[in-house]
Short mmCIF file of N, CA and C in Angstrom, two decimals:
data_model
loop_
_atom_site.label_atom_id
_atom_site.label_comp_id
_atom_site.label_asym_id
_atom_site.label_seq_id
_atom_site.Cartn_x
_atom_site.Cartn_y
_atom_site.Cartn_z
N ARG A 19 -14.49 10.29 13.32
CA ARG A 19 -15.17 11.56 13.22
C ARG A 19 -15.03 12.17 11.83
N ASP A 20 -13.91 11.92 11.17
CA ASP A 20 -13.69 12.47 9.84
C ASP A 20 -14.72 11.93 8.85
N ILE A 21 -15.09 10.65 8.99
CA ILE A 21 -16.07 10.07 8.09
C ILE A 21 -17.42 10.77 8.23
N ILE A 22 -17.78 11.12 9.46
CA ILE A 22 -19.05 11.80 9.71
C ILE A 22 -19.04 13.18 9.06
N THR A 23 -17.93 13.88 9.23
CA THR A 23 -17.79 15.20 8.62
C THR A 23 -17.84 15.10 7.10
N ALA A 24 -17.13 14.12 6.54
CA ALA A 24 -17.09 13.96 5.09
C ALA A 24 -18.49 13.67 4.52
N LEU A 25 -19.26 12.84 5.20
CA LEU A 25 -20.60 12.51 4.71
C LEU A 25 -21.56 13.69 4.85
N GLY A 26 -21.39 14.49 5.90
CA GLY A 26 -22.21 15.67 6.11
C GLY A 26 -23.53 15.42 6.81
N THR A 27 -23.82 14.18 7.17
CA THR A 27 -25.14 13.80 7.68
C THR A 27 -25.31 13.94 9.19
N GLY A 28 -24.21 14.05 9.92
CA GLY A 28 -24.30 13.91 11.36
C GLY A 28 -24.43 12.43 11.69
N ILE A 29 -24.67 12.14 12.96
CA ILE A 29 -24.74 10.75 13.41
C ILE A 29 -25.73 10.61 14.54
N GLY A 30 -26.31 9.42 14.68
CA GLY A 30 -27.23 9.15 15.79
C GLY A 30 -28.46 10.04 15.73
N ASP A 31 -28.76 10.70 16.85
CA ASP A 31 -29.94 11.58 16.92
C ASP A 31 -29.81 12.80 16.01
N ASP A 32 -28.58 13.18 15.65
CA ASP A 32 -28.36 14.33 14.79
C ASP A 32 -28.29 13.97 13.31
N PHE A 33 -28.52 12.70 12.99
CA PHE A 33 -28.42 12.24 11.60
C PHE A 33 -29.51 12.87 10.74
N ASP A 34 -29.10 13.39 9.57
CA ASP A 34 -30.03 13.98 8.61
C ASP A 34 -29.58 13.60 7.21
N ILE A 35 -30.27 12.63 6.61
CA ILE A 35 -29.86 12.12 5.31
C ILE A 35 -29.95 13.17 4.21
N SER A 36 -30.76 14.17 4.39
CA SER A 36 -30.89 15.21 3.36
C SER A 36 -29.60 16.01 3.20
N LYS A 37 -28.70 15.90 4.17
CA LYS A 37 -27.42 16.62 4.10
C LYS A 37 -26.29 15.75 3.52
N LEU A 38 -26.63 14.53 3.09
CA LEU A 38 -25.63 13.63 2.53
C LEU A 38 -24.99 14.25 1.29
N ARG A 39 -23.68 14.24 1.25
CA ARG A 39 -22.94 14.88 0.16
C ARG A 39 -22.68 13.97 -1.03
N TYR A 40 -22.99 12.67 -0.92
CA TYR A 40 -22.65 11.71 -1.96
C TYR A 40 -23.85 10.82 -2.28
N GLY A 41 -23.91 10.36 -3.53
CA GLY A 41 -24.97 9.44 -3.94
C GLY A 41 -24.71 8.02 -3.49
N LYS A 42 -23.42 7.64 -3.49
CA LYS A 42 -23.02 6.30 -3.07
C LYS A 42 -21.88 6.42 -2.06
N ILE A 43 -21.91 5.55 -1.09
CA ILE A 43 -20.80 5.41 -0.15
C ILE A 43 -20.24 4.02 -0.40
N ILE A 44 -18.99 3.97 -0.84
CA ILE A 44 -18.37 2.71 -1.20
C ILE A 44 -17.28 2.37 -0.18
N ILE A 45 -17.46 1.24 0.47
CA ILE A 45 -16.48 0.74 1.42
C ILE A 45 -15.46 -0.06 0.62
N MET A 46 -14.20 0.35 0.67
CA MET A 46 -13.16 -0.36 -0.07
C MET A 46 -12.06 -0.75 0.92
N THR A 47 -12.01 -2.05 1.22
CA THR A 47 -11.01 -2.58 2.14
C THR A 47 -10.22 -3.68 1.44
N ASP A 48 -9.14 -4.10 2.07
CA ASP A 48 -8.35 -5.20 1.53
C ASP A 48 -9.24 -6.44 1.35
N ALA A 49 -8.84 -7.30 0.42
CA ALA A 49 -9.62 -8.50 0.11
C ALA A 49 -9.38 -9.63 1.11
N ASP A 50 -8.50 -9.41 2.09
CA ASP A 50 -8.16 -10.47 3.03
C ASP A 50 -8.99 -10.38 4.31
N VAL A 51 -8.60 -11.16 5.30
CA VAL A 51 -9.31 -11.24 6.58
C VAL A 51 -9.30 -9.89 7.30
N ASP A 52 -8.18 -9.20 7.28
CA ASP A 52 -8.12 -7.90 7.94
C ASP A 52 -9.11 -6.92 7.32
N GLY A 53 -9.20 -6.94 6.00
CA GLY A 53 -10.16 -6.08 5.32
C GLY A 53 -11.59 -6.42 5.70
N ALA A 54 -11.88 -7.71 5.86
CA ALA A 54 -13.22 -8.14 6.28
C ALA A 54 -13.55 -7.61 7.67
N HIS A 55 -12.57 -7.58 8.55
CA HIS A 55 -12.78 -7.05 9.90
C HIS A 55 -13.12 -5.57 9.84
N ILE A 56 -12.37 -4.83 9.06
CA ILE A 56 -12.62 -3.39 8.93
C ILE A 56 -13.99 -3.15 8.31
N ARG A 57 -14.34 -3.92 7.30
CA ARG A 57 -15.65 -3.81 6.67
C ARG A 57 -16.76 -4.06 7.68
N THR A 58 -16.58 -5.07 8.53
CA THR A 58 -17.57 -5.37 9.56
C THR A 58 -17.75 -4.18 10.51
N LEU A 59 -16.64 -3.57 10.91
CA LEU A 59 -16.72 -2.41 11.80
C LEU A 59 -17.47 -1.25 11.14
N LEU A 60 -17.17 -0.99 9.86
CA LEU A 60 -17.85 0.10 9.17
C LEU A 60 -19.33 -0.19 8.96
N LEU A 61 -19.67 -1.42 8.59
CA LEU A 61 -21.08 -1.77 8.43
C LEU A 61 -21.83 -1.64 9.75
N THR A 62 -21.17 -2.00 10.85
CA THR A 62 -21.79 -1.88 12.16
C THR A 62 -22.05 -0.41 12.49
N LEU A 63 -21.08 0.44 12.19
CA LEU A 63 -21.25 1.89 12.41
C LEU A 63 -22.46 2.40 11.63
N PHE A 64 -22.52 2.08 10.34
CA PHE A 64 -23.64 2.55 9.51
C PHE A 64 -24.97 1.98 10.01
N TYR A 65 -24.99 0.72 10.38
CA TYR A 65 -26.22 0.07 10.83
C TYR A 65 -26.73 0.69 12.13
N ARG A 66 -25.83 0.93 13.05
CA ARG A 66 -26.25 1.42 14.37
C ARG A 66 -26.56 2.91 14.40
N TYR A 67 -25.85 3.70 13.61
CA TYR A 67 -25.96 5.15 13.75
C TYR A 67 -26.41 5.90 12.49
N MET A 68 -26.49 5.21 11.35
CA MET A 68 -26.89 5.85 10.10
C MET A 68 -27.69 4.86 9.25
N LYS A 69 -28.59 4.13 9.87
CA LYS A 69 -29.30 3.02 9.23
C LYS A 69 -30.03 3.45 7.95
N GLU A 70 -30.49 4.68 7.90
CA GLU A 70 -31.22 5.16 6.73
C GLU A 70 -30.38 5.11 5.46
N LEU A 71 -29.06 5.22 5.60
CA LEU A 71 -28.18 5.09 4.43
C LEU A 71 -28.30 3.70 3.82
N ILE A 72 -28.42 2.69 4.67
CA ILE A 72 -28.58 1.32 4.20
C ILE A 72 -29.98 1.12 3.64
N ASP A 73 -30.98 1.63 4.37
CA ASP A 73 -32.38 1.51 3.93
C ASP A 73 -32.57 2.10 2.53
N GLU A 74 -31.89 3.19 2.24
CA GLU A 74 -32.03 3.86 0.95
C GLU A 74 -31.07 3.35 -0.11
N GLY A 75 -30.31 2.30 0.20
CA GLY A 75 -29.43 1.68 -0.79
C GLY A 75 -28.23 2.53 -1.16
N ARG A 76 -27.66 3.25 -0.20
CA ARG A 76 -26.53 4.13 -0.48
C ARG A 76 -25.17 3.52 -0.16
N ILE A 77 -25.14 2.39 0.53
CA ILE A 77 -23.88 1.77 0.96
C ILE A 77 -23.54 0.60 0.03
N PHE A 78 -22.29 0.60 -0.45
CA PHE A 78 -21.80 -0.45 -1.34
C PHE A 78 -20.45 -0.95 -0.84
N ILE A 79 -20.12 -2.16 -1.24
CA ILE A 79 -18.82 -2.74 -0.90
C ILE A 79 -18.07 -3.01 -2.20
N ALA A 80 -16.88 -2.42 -2.32
CA ALA A 80 -16.02 -2.68 -3.48
C ALA A 80 -15.38 -4.05 -3.31
N GLN A 81 -15.20 -4.74 -4.42
CA GLN A 81 -14.62 -6.08 -4.40
C GLN A 81 -13.25 -6.06 -5.08
N PRO A 82 -12.17 -5.83 -4.34
CA PRO A 82 -10.85 -5.90 -4.96
C PRO A 82 -10.44 -7.35 -5.14
N PRO A 83 -9.59 -7.61 -6.12
CA PRO A 83 -9.15 -9.00 -6.32
C PRO A 83 -8.19 -9.44 -5.22
N LEU A 84 -8.18 -10.74 -4.99
CA LEU A 84 -7.25 -11.34 -4.04
C LEU A 84 -6.00 -11.84 -4.75
N TYR A 85 -6.16 -12.20 -6.03
CA TYR A 85 -5.05 -12.74 -6.80
C TYR A 85 -4.96 -12.11 -8.18
N LYS A 86 -3.74 -12.09 -8.69
CA LYS A 86 -3.49 -11.79 -10.10
C LYS A 86 -2.79 -13.03 -10.64
N LEU A 87 -3.36 -13.64 -11.69
CA LEU A 87 -2.78 -14.82 -12.30
C LEU A 87 -2.41 -14.45 -13.74
N THR A 88 -1.16 -14.69 -14.09
CA THR A 88 -0.66 -14.36 -15.42
C THR A 88 -0.29 -15.64 -16.15
N VAL A 89 -0.87 -15.81 -17.34
CA VAL A 89 -0.57 -16.94 -18.22
C VAL A 89 -0.08 -16.32 -19.53
N GLY A 90 1.24 -16.41 -19.76
CA GLY A 90 1.80 -15.74 -20.93
C GLY A 90 1.60 -14.24 -20.79
N ARG A 91 0.88 -13.66 -21.74
CA ARG A 91 0.59 -12.22 -21.67
C ARG A 91 -0.82 -11.92 -21.16
N LYS A 92 -1.57 -12.96 -20.89
CA LYS A 92 -2.95 -12.81 -20.43
C LYS A 92 -2.97 -12.71 -18.90
N VAL A 93 -3.70 -11.71 -18.39
CA VAL A 93 -3.80 -11.47 -16.95
C VAL A 93 -5.24 -11.69 -16.51
N TYR A 94 -5.38 -12.43 -15.41
CA TYR A 94 -6.69 -12.68 -14.81
C TYR A 94 -6.66 -12.17 -13.38
N TYR A 95 -7.70 -11.45 -12.98
CA TYR A 95 -7.85 -11.04 -11.59
C TYR A 95 -8.91 -11.94 -10.98
N LEU A 96 -8.56 -12.52 -9.85
CA LEU A 96 -9.43 -13.51 -9.20
C LEU A 96 -9.77 -13.02 -7.79
N TYR A 97 -10.99 -13.29 -7.38
CA TYR A 97 -11.52 -12.67 -6.17
C TYR A 97 -11.66 -13.62 -4.98
N SER A 98 -11.28 -14.87 -5.16
CA SER A 98 -11.38 -15.83 -4.06
C SER A 98 -10.45 -17.01 -4.31
N ASP A 99 -10.23 -17.79 -3.27
CA ASP A 99 -9.44 -19.02 -3.41
C ASP A 99 -10.13 -19.99 -4.38
N GLU A 100 -11.46 -20.02 -4.34
CA GLU A 100 -12.21 -20.92 -5.22
C GLU A 100 -12.01 -20.54 -6.70
N GLU A 101 -12.05 -19.23 -6.99
CA GLU A 101 -11.82 -18.79 -8.37
C GLU A 101 -10.40 -19.14 -8.81
N LEU A 102 -9.43 -19.01 -7.92
CA LEU A 102 -8.05 -19.35 -8.25
C LEU A 102 -7.94 -20.83 -8.61
N GLU A 103 -8.50 -21.70 -7.79
CA GLU A 103 -8.44 -23.14 -8.05
C GLU A 103 -9.14 -23.50 -9.36
N GLU A 104 -10.26 -22.86 -9.62
CA GLU A 104 -10.99 -23.10 -10.87
C GLU A 104 -10.15 -22.68 -12.08
N MET A 105 -9.48 -21.53 -11.97
CA MET A 105 -8.66 -21.04 -13.08
C MET A 105 -7.47 -21.96 -13.30
N LYS A 106 -6.85 -22.45 -12.24
CA LYS A 106 -5.73 -23.39 -12.38
C LYS A 106 -6.18 -24.64 -13.13
N THR A 107 -7.38 -25.10 -12.83
CA THR A 107 -7.92 -26.27 -13.52
C THR A 107 -8.12 -25.96 -15.01
N GLN A 108 -8.63 -24.78 -15.31
CA GLN A 108 -8.90 -24.39 -16.70
C GLN A 108 -7.63 -24.26 -17.54
N ILE A 109 -6.55 -23.75 -16.92
CA ILE A 109 -5.33 -23.52 -17.71
C ILE A 109 -4.48 -24.78 -17.84
N GLY A 110 -4.78 -25.78 -17.04
CA GLY A 110 -4.10 -27.07 -17.17
C GLY A 110 -2.60 -26.99 -16.93
N ASP A 111 -1.82 -27.47 -17.91
CA ASP A 111 -0.37 -27.58 -17.77
C ASP A 111 0.39 -26.32 -18.19
N LYS A 112 -0.32 -25.29 -18.58
CA LYS A 112 0.36 -24.06 -19.00
C LYS A 112 1.10 -23.43 -17.81
N LYS A 113 2.24 -22.78 -18.11
CA LYS A 113 2.98 -22.07 -17.06
C LYS A 113 2.21 -20.83 -16.67
N TYR A 114 2.24 -20.53 -15.37
CA TYR A 114 1.55 -19.33 -14.89
C TYR A 114 2.29 -18.76 -13.69
N GLU A 115 1.99 -17.49 -13.40
CA GLU A 115 2.50 -16.82 -12.21
C GLU A 115 1.31 -16.33 -11.41
N ILE A 116 1.43 -16.43 -10.09
CA ILE A 116 0.36 -15.97 -9.20
C ILE A 116 0.93 -14.89 -8.28
N GLN A 117 0.17 -13.83 -8.15
CA GLN A 117 0.48 -12.79 -7.16
C GLN A 117 -0.72 -12.69 -6.24
N ARG A 118 -0.49 -12.86 -4.94
CA ARG A 118 -1.56 -12.70 -3.95
C ARG A 118 -1.44 -11.31 -3.37
N TYR A 119 -2.52 -10.57 -3.43
CA TYR A 119 -2.53 -9.22 -2.86
C TYR A 119 -2.86 -9.30 -1.37
N LYS A 120 -1.93 -8.84 -0.55
CA LYS A 120 -2.20 -8.80 0.89
C LYS A 120 -3.00 -7.55 1.24
N GLY A 121 -2.99 -6.59 0.34
CA GLY A 121 -3.75 -5.37 0.58
C GLY A 121 -3.81 -4.51 -0.66
N LEU A 122 -4.65 -3.49 -0.61
CA LEU A 122 -4.80 -2.59 -1.74
C LEU A 122 -3.50 -1.88 -2.07
N GLY A 123 -2.66 -1.66 -1.06
CA GLY A 123 -1.39 -0.96 -1.26
C GLY A 123 -0.39 -1.76 -2.08
N GLU A 124 -0.62 -3.04 -2.28
CA GLU A 124 0.29 -3.85 -3.09
C GLU A 124 0.00 -3.74 -4.58
N MET A 125 -1.13 -3.14 -4.91
CA MET A 125 -1.45 -2.94 -6.33
C MET A 125 -0.86 -1.60 -6.77
N ASN A 126 -0.42 -1.57 -8.02
CA ASN A 126 -0.01 -0.27 -8.52
C ASN A 126 -1.28 0.52 -8.84
N PRO A 127 -1.19 1.84 -8.97
CA PRO A 127 -2.39 2.65 -9.19
C PRO A 127 -3.23 2.21 -10.39
N GLN A 128 -2.58 1.79 -11.46
CA GLN A 128 -3.31 1.36 -12.65
C GLN A 128 -4.12 0.10 -12.38
N GLN A 129 -3.52 -0.87 -11.66
CA GLN A 129 -4.24 -2.11 -11.32
C GLN A 129 -5.44 -1.81 -10.42
N LEU A 130 -5.23 -0.94 -9.43
CA LEU A 130 -6.32 -0.59 -8.52
C LEU A 130 -7.46 0.07 -9.28
N TRP A 131 -7.12 0.97 -10.19
CA TRP A 131 -8.14 1.62 -11.01
C TRP A 131 -8.90 0.59 -11.85
N GLU A 132 -8.17 -0.24 -12.57
CA GLU A 132 -8.79 -1.20 -13.49
C GLU A 132 -9.68 -2.22 -12.76
N THR A 133 -9.27 -2.67 -11.62
CA THR A 133 -9.97 -3.78 -10.95
C THR A 133 -11.02 -3.34 -9.95
N THR A 134 -10.81 -2.21 -9.30
CA THR A 134 -11.64 -1.89 -8.14
C THR A 134 -12.32 -0.53 -8.21
N MET A 135 -11.76 0.40 -8.98
CA MET A 135 -12.31 1.75 -8.97
C MET A 135 -13.02 2.17 -10.27
N ASP A 136 -12.62 1.65 -11.39
CA ASP A 136 -13.20 2.03 -12.68
C ASP A 136 -14.67 1.62 -12.73
N PRO A 137 -15.59 2.57 -12.85
CA PRO A 137 -17.02 2.23 -12.88
C PRO A 137 -17.40 1.25 -13.98
N ASN A 138 -16.59 1.16 -15.04
CA ASN A 138 -16.90 0.23 -16.13
C ASN A 138 -16.49 -1.21 -15.82
N ASN A 139 -15.58 -1.41 -14.86
CA ASN A 139 -15.06 -2.75 -14.57
C ASN A 139 -15.29 -3.22 -13.14
N ARG A 140 -15.41 -2.31 -12.22
CA ARG A 140 -15.45 -2.69 -10.80
C ARG A 140 -16.65 -3.56 -10.46
N LYS A 141 -16.47 -4.30 -9.37
CA LYS A 141 -17.54 -5.12 -8.83
C LYS A 141 -17.98 -4.48 -7.51
N LEU A 142 -19.22 -4.07 -7.46
CA LEU A 142 -19.78 -3.48 -6.24
C LEU A 142 -20.91 -4.36 -5.73
N LEU A 143 -20.94 -4.52 -4.43
CA LEU A 143 -22.06 -5.22 -3.79
C LEU A 143 -22.88 -4.18 -3.03
N LYS A 144 -24.17 -4.15 -3.31
CA LYS A 144 -25.05 -3.23 -2.59
C LYS A 144 -25.37 -3.84 -1.24
N VAL A 145 -25.18 -3.08 -0.19
CA VAL A 145 -25.42 -3.58 1.16
C VAL A 145 -26.92 -3.56 1.45
N ALA A 146 -27.43 -4.71 1.84
CA ALA A 146 -28.83 -4.84 2.24
C ALA A 146 -28.88 -4.84 3.76
N ILE A 147 -30.04 -4.59 4.28
CA ILE A 147 -30.19 -4.50 5.73
C ILE A 147 -29.79 -5.82 6.39
N GLU A 148 -30.01 -6.95 5.70
CA GLU A 148 -29.63 -8.25 6.26
C GLU A 148 -28.11 -8.33 6.44
N ASP A 149 -27.35 -7.78 5.49
CA ASP A 149 -25.88 -7.77 5.58
C ASP A 149 -25.45 -6.98 6.81
N ALA A 150 -26.05 -5.82 7.00
CA ALA A 150 -25.69 -4.96 8.13
C ALA A 150 -26.10 -5.59 9.45
N GLU A 151 -27.27 -6.24 9.48
CA GLU A 151 -27.70 -6.92 10.71
C GLU A 151 -26.73 -8.02 11.06
N GLU A 152 -26.31 -8.79 10.05
CA GLU A 152 -25.35 -9.87 10.29
C GLU A 152 -24.02 -9.33 10.79
N ALA A 153 -23.55 -8.23 10.20
CA ALA A 153 -22.31 -7.60 10.64
C ALA A 153 -22.44 -7.12 12.08
N ASP A 154 -23.59 -6.53 12.41
CA ASP A 154 -23.82 -6.04 13.77
C ASP A 154 -23.82 -7.19 14.77
N GLU A 155 -24.50 -8.29 14.41
CA GLU A 155 -24.54 -9.46 15.30
C GLU A 155 -23.15 -10.05 15.50
N LEU A 156 -22.40 -10.15 14.40
CA LEU A 156 -21.04 -10.68 14.47
C LEU A 156 -20.16 -9.79 15.33
N PHE A 157 -20.26 -8.48 15.11
CA PHE A 157 -19.49 -7.53 15.90
C PHE A 157 -19.84 -7.66 17.38
N GLU A 158 -21.12 -7.73 17.69
CA GLU A 158 -21.55 -7.83 19.09
C GLU A 158 -21.06 -9.13 19.72
N MET A 159 -21.12 -10.23 18.96
CA MET A 159 -20.67 -11.52 19.48
C MET A 159 -19.17 -11.50 19.75
N LEU A 160 -18.40 -10.98 18.80
CA LEU A 160 -16.95 -11.04 18.92
C LEU A 160 -16.35 -9.94 19.79
N MET A 161 -17.05 -8.82 19.91
CA MET A 161 -16.48 -7.69 20.65
C MET A 161 -17.30 -7.30 21.88
N GLY A 162 -18.47 -7.89 22.04
CA GLY A 162 -19.35 -7.52 23.15
C GLY A 162 -18.92 -8.14 24.47
N SER A 163 -19.76 -7.96 25.46
CA SER A 163 -19.43 -8.41 26.81
C SER A 163 -19.80 -9.86 27.08
N ASP A 164 -20.53 -10.51 26.18
CA ASP A 164 -20.94 -11.90 26.37
C ASP A 164 -19.81 -12.85 25.96
N THR A 165 -18.95 -13.17 26.91
CA THR A 165 -17.78 -14.00 26.62
C THR A 165 -18.16 -15.44 26.25
N GLU A 166 -19.27 -15.93 26.77
CA GLU A 166 -19.69 -17.30 26.48
C GLU A 166 -20.04 -17.46 25.00
N SER A 167 -20.73 -16.48 24.41
CA SER A 167 -21.07 -16.53 22.98
C SER A 167 -19.80 -16.49 22.13
N ARG A 168 -18.86 -15.65 22.53
CA ARG A 168 -17.60 -15.54 21.79
C ARG A 168 -16.85 -16.86 21.83
N LYS A 169 -16.77 -17.47 22.99
CA LYS A 169 -16.08 -18.75 23.16
C LYS A 169 -16.75 -19.84 22.32
N GLU A 170 -18.08 -19.86 22.33
CA GLU A 170 -18.83 -20.85 21.55
C GLU A 170 -18.58 -20.65 20.05
N PHE A 171 -18.56 -19.40 19.59
CA PHE A 171 -18.29 -19.09 18.19
C PHE A 171 -16.91 -19.59 17.79
N ILE A 172 -15.92 -19.34 18.61
CA ILE A 172 -14.54 -19.74 18.32
C ILE A 172 -14.44 -21.26 18.23
N PHE A 173 -15.03 -21.97 19.18
CA PHE A 173 -14.99 -23.43 19.14
C PHE A 173 -15.72 -23.98 17.91
N ARG A 174 -16.85 -23.37 17.57
CA ARG A 174 -17.65 -23.85 16.45
C ARG A 174 -16.93 -23.65 15.11
N HIS A 175 -16.12 -22.59 14.99
CA HIS A 175 -15.49 -22.26 13.71
C HIS A 175 -13.98 -22.50 13.67
N ALA A 176 -13.41 -23.00 14.72
CA ALA A 176 -11.95 -23.14 14.80
C ALA A 176 -11.36 -23.99 13.67
N LEU A 177 -12.02 -25.05 13.27
CA LEU A 177 -11.48 -25.94 12.25
C LEU A 177 -11.62 -25.37 10.83
N GLN A 178 -12.39 -24.30 10.68
CA GLN A 178 -12.59 -23.68 9.37
C GLN A 178 -11.53 -22.62 9.06
N VAL A 179 -10.72 -22.29 10.04
CA VAL A 179 -9.73 -21.21 9.87
C VAL A 179 -8.66 -21.64 8.86
N LYS A 180 -8.45 -20.80 7.84
CA LYS A 180 -7.41 -21.04 6.84
C LYS A 180 -6.22 -20.14 7.11
N GLU A 181 -6.47 -18.93 7.55
CA GLU A 181 -5.41 -17.97 7.82
C GLU A 181 -5.64 -17.42 9.23
N ILE A 182 -4.56 -17.17 9.91
CA ILE A 182 -4.67 -16.53 11.22
C ILE A 182 -3.64 -15.41 11.28
N ASP A 183 -4.08 -14.27 11.72
CA ASP A 183 -3.24 -13.09 11.79
C ASP A 183 -3.03 -12.76 13.26
N ILE A 184 -1.86 -13.09 13.75
CA ILE A 184 -1.57 -12.87 15.17
C ILE A 184 -0.66 -11.68 15.33
#
């Protein structure tokens, strides 16, 4: 409910985009699987009850780094496992340190500003209606009443799981 109040638009039948208090709404969640779940929930909320925000290009997703790789005094922020592996290949035999961020709270304020919040450096993804539709479908499949679809999804993707949070 606080998010609805903060936006000022109301929700559902009471939604009025002309009362929106902000030009951009930026979803900023952890870079891990838990953050992806929260992002899916928020996208589903916007898609189902405030779709006009997506239609008008007001919803964005912040991209925080998943890793910090330090080589000597040089620091690299990496956003995926693939980027990490590529960087390891590029640096070759040089000594390096890796820090994996489990969440935004593990970054100090300066790192969070530099990587995720500073308008000059941050990476934002503009949410398109296709993204929200996909999030809505995924949410419905995983959380809806159709247990057969959920079971089929789990079997189909079980071997792709890299991390599991129990």
